[in-house]
């Protein structure tokens, strides 16, 4: 076995700074899957609401939208560190806004309702992603 000499206080301080820098970069990179998922879900949903205003239920558009909503969500749940550690309050708030807007749009399928809801979903997606990106 080889013996490792004890680092000086200056070397130890440098090693701690390097470790903190690495940890900061790692934390920053870990959030991008959730940010991407938020943006994808918001985009798919808001575009669907705009495209389907004042029309009857369109199964093809709905299935297309759900593919783009579920694909990033499945990836986040499967691989993102935030999913493994448990979703935070911010993600829960975003999902609550999304679910509320989506539910309202299903009961009131008119342009007067769906266009503002699409805007709310788009803004919530962007703001949620921005908050996550800044953390």
XYZ file of C-alpha atoms in Angstrom:
135
model
C 0.000 0.000 0.000
C 1.230 3.421 -0.799
C 0.882 6.176 1.673
C -0.590 9.465 0.601
C 0.921 12.502 2.225
C -1.520 14.820 3.943
C -2.227 17.920 1.854
C -1.220 21.290 3.147
C -3.977 23.669 4.168
C -3.581 25.536 0.873
C -3.805 22.313 -1.160
C -6.834 21.217 0.852
C -8.550 24.563 0.205
C -7.845 24.203 -3.539
C -9.247 20.666 -3.546
C -12.396 21.853 -1.763
C -12.845 24.671 -4.300
C -12.479 22.180 -7.154
C -15.021 19.862 -5.543
C -17.497 22.729 -5.077
C -17.058 23.802 -8.708
C -17.648 20.248 -9.905
C -20.731 19.910 -7.712
C -22.130 23.210 -8.987
C -21.668 22.133 -12.617
C -23.232 18.750 -11.895
C -26.278 20.285 -10.234
C -26.708 22.717 -13.110
C -26.611 19.994 -15.737
C -28.971 17.695 -13.826
C -31.954 20.020 -14.313
C -31.959 20.140 -18.105
C -34.094 17.018 -18.663
C -36.886 18.508 -16.553
C -36.527 21.888 -18.229
C -36.815 20.248 -21.638
C -39.824 18.230 -20.503
C -41.583 21.338 -19.198
C -41.017 23.207 -22.432
C -42.113 20.233 -24.581
C -45.262 19.627 -22.564
C -46.184 23.283 -22.594
C -45.544 23.655 -26.309
C -47.455 20.529 -27.291
C -50.437 21.371 -25.113
C -50.714 25.034 -26.024
C -50.380 24.318 -29.751
C -53.039 21.603 -29.479
C -55.422 23.979 -27.691
C -54.902 26.635 -30.344
C -55.328 24.158 -33.189
C -58.487 22.565 -31.787
C -60.442 25.652 -30.751
C -64.116 25.692 -31.724
C -63.929 22.175 -33.129
C -65.131 18.789 -32.046
C -62.705 16.326 -30.515
C -59.968 15.423 -33.011
C -58.422 12.084 -32.096
C -55.445 12.415 -34.451
C -54.424 15.799 -33.037
C -55.003 14.602 -29.491
C -52.869 11.486 -29.979
C -50.136 13.561 -31.626
C -50.164 15.974 -28.710
C -50.083 13.175 -26.132
C -47.047 11.609 -27.822
C -45.150 14.872 -27.333
C -46.441 15.286 -23.787
C -45.707 11.742 -22.653
C -42.339 11.235 -24.383
C -40.408 13.837 -22.355
C -42.373 13.007 -19.209
C -41.408 9.336 -19.466
C -37.758 10.275 -20.016
C -37.771 12.580 -17.001
C -39.368 9.984 -14.746
C -36.989 7.297 -15.975
C -33.703 9.184 -15.979
C -33.799 12.616 -14.342
C -32.230 12.996 -10.958
C -35.152 15.130 -9.780
C -37.495 12.184 -10.354
C -35.229 9.843 -8.434
C -35.028 12.284 -5.529
C -38.740 13.055 -5.623
C -40.387 15.848 -7.534
C -40.180 19.200 -5.826
C -42.829 21.775 -5.078
C -41.998 23.769 -8.208
C -42.672 20.803 -10.492
C -45.919 20.091 -8.627
C -47.075 23.685 -9.099
C -46.288 23.548 -12.793
C -48.191 20.280 -13.192
C -51.149 21.695 -11.222
C -51.368 24.747 -13.518
C -51.098 22.501 -16.562
C -53.766 20.054 -15.294
C -56.159 22.846 -14.294
C -55.866 24.590 -17.668
C -56.190 21.312 -19.526
C -59.275 20.299 -17.521
C -60.989 23.638 -18.090
C -60.266 23.419 -21.815
C -61.940 20.009 -22.025
C -65.181 21.343 -20.525
C -65.203 24.595 -22.529
C -63.890 23.866 -26.051
C -64.262 27.365 -27.451
C -61.661 29.778 -28.752
C -62.618 32.310 -26.085
C -61.531 29.822 -23.421
C -58.809 27.803 -25.127
C -56.715 30.669 -26.493
C -56.156 32.266 -23.050
C -55.547 28.836 -21.507
C -52.968 28.078 -24.200
C -51.244 31.335 -23.285
C -51.315 30.456 -19.568
C -49.804 27.032 -20.272
C -47.121 28.532 -22.514
C -46.189 31.175 -19.935
C -46.238 28.667 -17.059
C -44.011 26.312 -19.057
C -41.533 29.033 -19.895
C -41.442 30.525 -16.393
C -41.161 27.078 -14.809
C -38.300 26.146 -17.119
C -36.608 29.494 -16.504
C -36.817 29.048 -12.734
C -35.377 25.529 -13.013
C -32.591 26.699 -15.325
C -31.544 29.427 -12.897
C -31.233 27.009 -9.959
